[in-house]
């Protein structure tokens, strides 16, 4: 849960706290940016700067401060849109973190990091006339050109921002006569490995800082490289190799089904004369026996159509977003663009959701377009409705905890307007086109009386649930990196790998459902519609179990039932989206396979 910086007894800016303007994505992520009391002068090193002395800590202030230290809360600072980065070394391995901890608890004594050592990396302008290069208008006023640079100081760009938090013992009485930004009379030694400023109830805290500027060779376009430096590239490649092995194994099975079984049966069947075919019909076995039932409408057909339509919408949004991010259109430098982009791509793809849902509805109904508007409307409301229910419940928890992660009421109104004024009409337009498009003709006729399904040795749903382990196997290594970036506050930027893993996941889901559908048809089980959807969609169950495992073993510092409920609520929301997307891939591939298989059988 994110909280406001000023919810703790820290120094406030002299002009008062001001919020900066935020976009839709930032508001949804709970990123509230406020001005800070720290003042820097460009390319001017300063040390021992007194910032402020807090009021004596009240019981409430002391309680909240110790609570945040126990929960390992991080303070996040921005300078020229760059987050403050902190380096710590562990066993000759340098770890990078954004932000710094509020304090530390050592042997039940709470120490606060009251002195910050900032290091700002700057790069001198190289061009003789930068204004000419970067454009005219405002640029000419902001960036010094040749004439100005000869007389005035050179221009610098911020290309790095590092912070070292220290706990320095400072007596409150020694700063009685000091005003904010005055030089502290004594030398302050900042050693990150020792702590010496304990916090006590009824005593004030003195805050100080120092800033050091360092010229760097890092150029402006490369300033985000330190944040996006890819960790564990070998692990990502191992993940992809692991996925390829699963795909090859499944592709082998699919190839055997197509080449040996199906082709051999069909060739043998077509070579016979009509009399022999009639005799053979009596001796048919396996999937050929269910020819009159395989396209029988499933139970809850409209729900299946709605879920497949929504699945196409979610899958399309994921592919387009990850592709755009991999191409660098959604840089972390422009915060919130990823969430905003996902939201708008999802709304636009409402056309695809309506089209697929209605066209499938007409195909199951043998061309009857009656009720297409109802199917479109339900498709427009099914997944957004679930999302709205989960997120509203979680929002009440955040409101109750006074977290900045709570979505303000005005944003709720905006989201509802976007849903009903853009998403719903586009889904209805898609449904209209789906109603006008020709439905898919079945290659065989359906018998009036349904065939009895023989008793199976083991429950078919057990096989369906087990099938989800294969797609999960292609995904679980990458899943750890995604979870860490979402819950540990790290920047995730290996979208190229993510795009490859996603394509491999789609292929595995298609293959798994196809193999399972064929297995069901071979044992004369013609109820393949829902099973093909859940064969690949069941990967969501394993992802949810993995997220519980991640909560128990990796998020040990997560405290309180509210935090755990929020985590599980967001996980459930993501898992439902994954189930719809993967289930849709499995169903559509199985539908194509069954259609292809039975269109080759010429039966009267």
mmCIF file of N, CA and C in Angstrom, residues 390-449:
data_model
loop_
_atom_site.group_PDB
_atom_site.id
_atom_site.type_symbol
_atom_site.label_atom_id
_atom_site.label_comp_id
_atom_site.label_asym_id
_atom_site.label_seq_id
_atom_site.Cartn_x
_atom_site.Cartn_y
_atom_site.Cartn_z
ATOM 1 N N UNK A 390 -14.210 -6.276 -8.065
ATOM 2 C CA UNK A 390 -13.001 -6.578 -7.279
ATOM 3 C C UNK A 390 -12.303 -5.279 -6.871
ATOM 4 N N UNK A 391 -12.109 -4.372 -7.864
ATOM 5 C CA UNK A 391 -11.335 -3.159 -7.589
ATOM 6 C C UNK A 391 -12.075 -2.199 -6.652
ATOM 7 N N UNK A 392 -13.405 -2.180 -6.738
ATOM 8 C CA UNK A 392 -14.178 -1.317 -5.823
ATOM 9 C C UNK A 392 -14.047 -1.815 -4.386
ATOM 10 N N UNK A 393 -14.129 -3.146 -4.219
ATOM 11 C CA UNK A 393 -13.970 -3.738 -2.881
ATOM 12 C C UNK A 393 -12.591 -3.396 -2.310
ATOM 13 N N UNK A 394 -11.552 -3.556 -3.141
ATOM 14 C CA UNK A 394 -10.187 -3.267 -2.689
ATOM 15 C C UNK A 394 -10.009 -1.773 -2.407
ATOM 16 N N UNK A 395 -10.713 -0.955 -3.191
ATOM 17 C CA UNK A 395 -10.605 0.498 -3.017
ATOM 18 C C UNK A 395 -11.142 0.946 -1.654
ATOM 19 N N UNK A 396 -12.195 0.273 -1.189
ATOM 20 C CA UNK A 396 -12.734 0.595 0.144
ATOM 21 C C UNK A 396 -11.701 0.290 1.226
ATOM 22 N N UNK A 397 -10.958 -0.821 1.037
ATOM 23 C CA UNK A 397 -9.895 -1.174 1.985
ATOM 24 C C UNK A 397 -8.802 -0.106 1.987
ATOM 25 N N UNK A 398 -8.441 0.386 0.773
ATOM 26 C CA UNK A 398 -7.401 1.420 0.662
ATOM 27 C C UNK A 398 -7.862 2.749 1.242
ATOM 28 N N UNK A 399 -9.126 3.072 1.005
ATOM 29 C CA UNK A 399 -9.701 4.299 1.583
ATOM 30 C C UNK A 399 -9.648 4.235 3.109
ATOM 31 N N UNK A 400 -10.042 3.061 3.631
ATOM 32 C CA UNK A 400 -10.045 2.871 5.085
ATOM 33 C C UNK A 400 -8.653 2.982 5.681
ATOM 34 N N UNK A 401 -7.617 2.646 4.885
ATOM 35 C CA UNK A 401 -6.226 2.695 5.375
ATOM 36 C C UNK A 401 -5.554 4.036 5.077
ATOM 37 N N UNK A 402 -6.300 4.987 4.453
ATOM 38 C CA UNK A 402 -5.770 6.315 4.081
ATOM 39 C C UNK A 402 -4.551 6.199 3.157
ATOM 40 N N UNK A 403 -4.603 5.216 2.236
ATOM 41 C CA UNK A 403 -3.484 5.011 1.307
ATOM 42 C C UNK A 403 -3.666 5.870 0.063
ATOM 43 N N UNK A 404 -2.521 6.301 -0.522
ATOM 44 C CA UNK A 404 -2.611 7.071 -1.781
ATOM 45 C C UNK A 404 -2.993 6.156 -2.939
ATOM 46 N N UNK A 405 -2.956 4.825 -2.704
ATOM 47 C CA UNK A 405 -3.361 3.870 -3.746
ATOM 48 C C UNK A 405 -4.860 3.874 -3.993
ATOM 49 N N UNK A 406 -5.630 4.491 -3.103
ATOM 50 C CA UNK A 406 -7.088 4.553 -3.275
ATOM 51 C C UNK A 406 -7.436 5.446 -4.466
ATOM 52 N N UNK A 407 -8.321 4.942 -5.317
ATOM 53 C CA UNK A 407 -8.717 5.714 -6.502
ATOM 54 C C UNK A 407 -9.706 6.786 -6.057
ATOM 55 N N UNK A 408 -9.417 8.069 -6.354
ATOM 56 C CA UNK A 408 -10.367 9.123 -5.945
ATOM 57 C C UNK A 408 -11.717 8.975 -6.648
ATOM 58 N N UNK A 409 -12.749 9.507 -6.018
ATOM 59 C CA UNK A 409 -14.122 9.360 -6.527
ATOM 60 C C UNK A 409 -14.253 9.929 -7.940
ATOM 61 N N UNK A 410 -13.573 11.061 -8.197
ATOM 62 C CA UNK A 410 -13.660 11.679 -9.540
ATOM 63 C C UNK A 410 -13.129 10.735 -10.618
ATOM 64 N N UNK A 411 -12.065 9.958 -10.264
ATOM 65 C CA UNK A 411 -11.506 9.014 -11.235
ATOM 66 C C UNK A 411 -12.460 7.843 -11.461
ATOM 67 N N UNK A 412 -13.179 7.456 -10.412
ATOM 68 C CA UNK A 412 -14.201 6.417 -10.558
ATOM 69 C C UNK A 412 -15.241 6.828 -11.596
ATOM 70 N N UNK A 413 -15.671 8.069 -11.498
ATOM 71 C CA UNK A 413 -16.676 8.601 -12.449
ATOM 72 C C UNK A 413 -16.109 8.577 -13.867
ATOM 73 N N UNK A 414 -14.837 8.993 -14.017
ATOM 74 C CA UNK A 414 -14.183 8.996 -15.349
ATOM 75 C C UNK A 414 -14.134 7.582 -15.920
ATOM 76 N N UNK A 415 -13.750 6.597 -15.073
ATOM 77 C CA UNK A 415 -13.647 5.203 -15.539
ATOM 78 C C UNK A 415 -15.008 4.660 -15.969
ATOM 79 N N UNK A 416 -16.058 4.989 -15.208
ATOM 80 C CA UNK A 416 -17.409 4.528 -15.572
ATOM 81 C C UNK A 416 -17.845 5.161 -16.891
ATOM 82 N N UNK A 417 -17.517 6.456 -17.068
ATOM 83 C CA UNK A 417 -17.857 7.143 -18.326
ATOM 84 C C UNK A 417 -17.101 6.524 -19.514
ATOM 85 N N UNK A 418 -15.822 6.211 -19.308
ATOM 86 C CA UNK A 418 -15.041 5.561 -20.374
ATOM 87 C C UNK A 418 -15.642 4.206 -20.736
ATOM 88 N N UNK A 419 -16.066 3.459 -19.706
ATOM 89 C CA UNK A 419 -16.656 2.137 -19.910
ATOM 90 C C UNK A 419 -17.950 2.238 -20.732
ATOM 91 N N UNK A 420 -18.860 3.120 -20.272
ATOM 92 C CA UNK A 420 -20.182 3.149 -20.913
ATOM 93 C C UNK A 420 -20.259 4.043 -22.156
ATOM 94 N N UNK A 421 -19.332 4.992 -22.279
ATOM 95 C CA UNK A 421 -19.400 5.902 -23.436
ATOM 96 C C UNK A 421 -18.464 5.487 -24.572
ATOM 97 N N UNK A 422 -17.445 4.650 -24.277
ATOM 98 C CA UNK A 422 -16.516 4.226 -25.342
ATOM 99 C C UNK A 422 -16.542 2.713 -25.510
ATOM 100 N N UNK A 423 -16.285 1.975 -24.405
ATOM 101 C CA UNK A 423 -16.147 0.517 -24.499
ATOM 102 C C UNK A 423 -17.451 -0.167 -24.929
ATOM 103 N N UNK A 424 -18.564 0.156 -24.253
ATOM 104 C CA UNK A 424 -19.843 -0.501 -24.556
ATOM 105 C C UNK A 424 -20.308 -0.209 -25.994
ATOM 106 N N UNK A 425 -20.321 1.075 -26.444
ATOM 107 C CA UNK A 425 -20.734 1.329 -27.842
ATOM 108 C C UNK A 425 -19.854 0.606 -28.861
ATOM 109 N N UNK A 426 -18.529 0.570 -28.628
ATOM 110 C CA UNK A 426 -17.632 -0.114 -29.579
ATOM 111 C C UNK A 426 -17.924 -1.611 -29.629
ATOM 112 N N UNK A 427 -18.229 -2.214 -28.459
ATOM 113 C CA UNK A 427 -18.560 -3.653 -28.414
ATOM 114 C C UNK A 427 -19.867 -3.915 -29.170
ATOM 115 N N UNK A 428 -20.832 -3.007 -29.019
ATOM 116 C CA UNK A 428 -22.110 -3.145 -29.747
ATOM 117 C C UNK A 428 -21.901 -3.002 -31.256
ATOM 118 N N UNK A 429 -20.996 -2.101 -31.651
ATOM 119 C CA UNK A 429 -20.675 -1.943 -33.096
ATOM 120 C C UNK A 429 -20.048 -3.238 -33.619
ATOM 121 N N UNK A 430 -19.108 -3.796 -32.823
ATOM 122 C CA UNK A 430 -18.493 -5.072 -33.202
ATOM 123 C C UNK A 430 -19.525 -6.172 -33.323
ATOM 124 N N UNK A 431 -20.481 -6.197 -32.367
ATOM 125 C CA UNK A 431 -21.563 -7.188 -32.399
ATOM 126 C C UNK A 431 -22.430 -7.043 -33.644
ATOM 127 N N UNK A 432 -22.678 -5.800 -34.058
ATOM 128 C CA UNK A 432 -23.483 -5.538 -35.269
ATOM 129 C C UNK A 432 -22.792 -6.132 -36.502
ATOM 130 N N UNK A 433 -21.458 -5.897 -36.589
ATOM 131 C CA UNK A 433 -20.712 -6.461 -37.716
ATOM 132 C C UNK A 433 -20.687 -7.987 -37.658
ATOM 133 N N UNK A 434 -20.628 -8.527 -36.419
ATOM 134 C CA UNK A 434 -20.652 -9.983 -36.245
ATOM 135 C C UNK A 434 -21.984 -10.573 -36.680
ATOM 136 N N UNK A 435 -23.069 -9.820 -36.435
ATOM 137 C CA UNK A 435 -24.410 -10.279 -36.829
ATOM 138 C C UNK A 435 -24.574 -10.259 -38.347
ATOM 139 N N UNK A 436 -23.877 -9.313 -39.015
ATOM 140 C CA UNK A 436 -23.969 -9.193 -40.481
ATOM 141 C C UNK A 436 -23.038 -10.181 -41.194
ATOM 142 N N UNK A 437 -21.937 -10.568 -40.522
ATOM 143 C CA UNK A 437 -20.961 -11.467 -41.158
ATOM 144 C C UNK A 437 -21.560 -12.868 -41.301
ATOM 145 N N UNK A 438 -21.150 -13.622 -42.332
ATOM 146 C CA UNK A 438 -21.672 -14.991 -42.495
ATOM 147 C C UNK A 438 -21.192 -15.882 -41.357
ATOM 148 N N UNK A 439 -22.110 -16.723 -40.836
ATOM 149 C CA UNK A 439 -21.700 -17.624 -39.756
ATOM 150 C C UNK A 439 -20.883 -18.784 -40.337
ATOM 151 N N UNK A 440 -20.157 -19.469 -39.468
ATOM 152 C CA UNK A 440 -19.319 -20.586 -39.922
ATOM 153 C C UNK A 440 -20.217 -21.814 -40.102
ATOM 154 N N UNK A 441 -20.216 -22.380 -41.326
ATOM 155 C CA UNK A 441 -21.054 -23.553 -41.622
ATOM 156 C C UNK A 441 -20.418 -24.808 -41.030
ATOM 157 N N UNK A 442 -21.251 -25.634 -40.394
ATOM 158 C CA UNK A 442 -20.744 -26.913 -39.884
ATOM 159 C C UNK A 442 -20.597 -27.892 -41.040
ATOM 160 N N UNK A 443 -19.516 -28.707 -41.042
ATOM 161 C CA UNK A 443 -19.325 -29.638 -42.166
ATOM 162 C C UNK A 443 -20.238 -30.867 -42.104
ATOM 163 N N UNK A 444 -20.791 -31.167 -40.906
ATOM 164 C CA UNK A 444 -21.662 -32.348 -40.767
ATOM 165 C C UNK A 444 -22.945 -31.962 -40.048
ATOM 166 N N UNK A 445 -24.003 -32.778 -40.284
ATOM 167 C CA UNK A 445 -25.289 -32.515 -39.638
ATOM 168 C C UNK A 445 -25.294 -33.083 -38.222
ATOM 169 N N UNK A 446 -26.077 -32.461 -37.353
ATOM 170 C CA UNK A 446 -26.185 -32.930 -35.964
ATOM 171 C C UNK A 446 -27.440 -33.775 -35.824
ATOM 172 N N UNK A 447 -27.314 -34.949 -35.200
ATOM 173 C CA UNK A 447 -28.469 -35.830 -34.969
ATOM 174 C C UNK A 447 -29.430 -35.185 -33.978
ATOM 175 N N UNK A 448 -30.713 -35.571 -34.096
ATOM 176 C CA UNK A 448 -31.706 -34.998 -33.185
ATOM 177 C C UNK A 448 -31.542 -35.540 -31.769
ATOM 178 N N UNK A 449 -31.235 -36.837 -31.689
ATOM 179 C CA UNK A 449 -31.112 -37.464 -30.356
ATOM 180 C C UNK A 449 -29.624 -37.535 -30.002
#
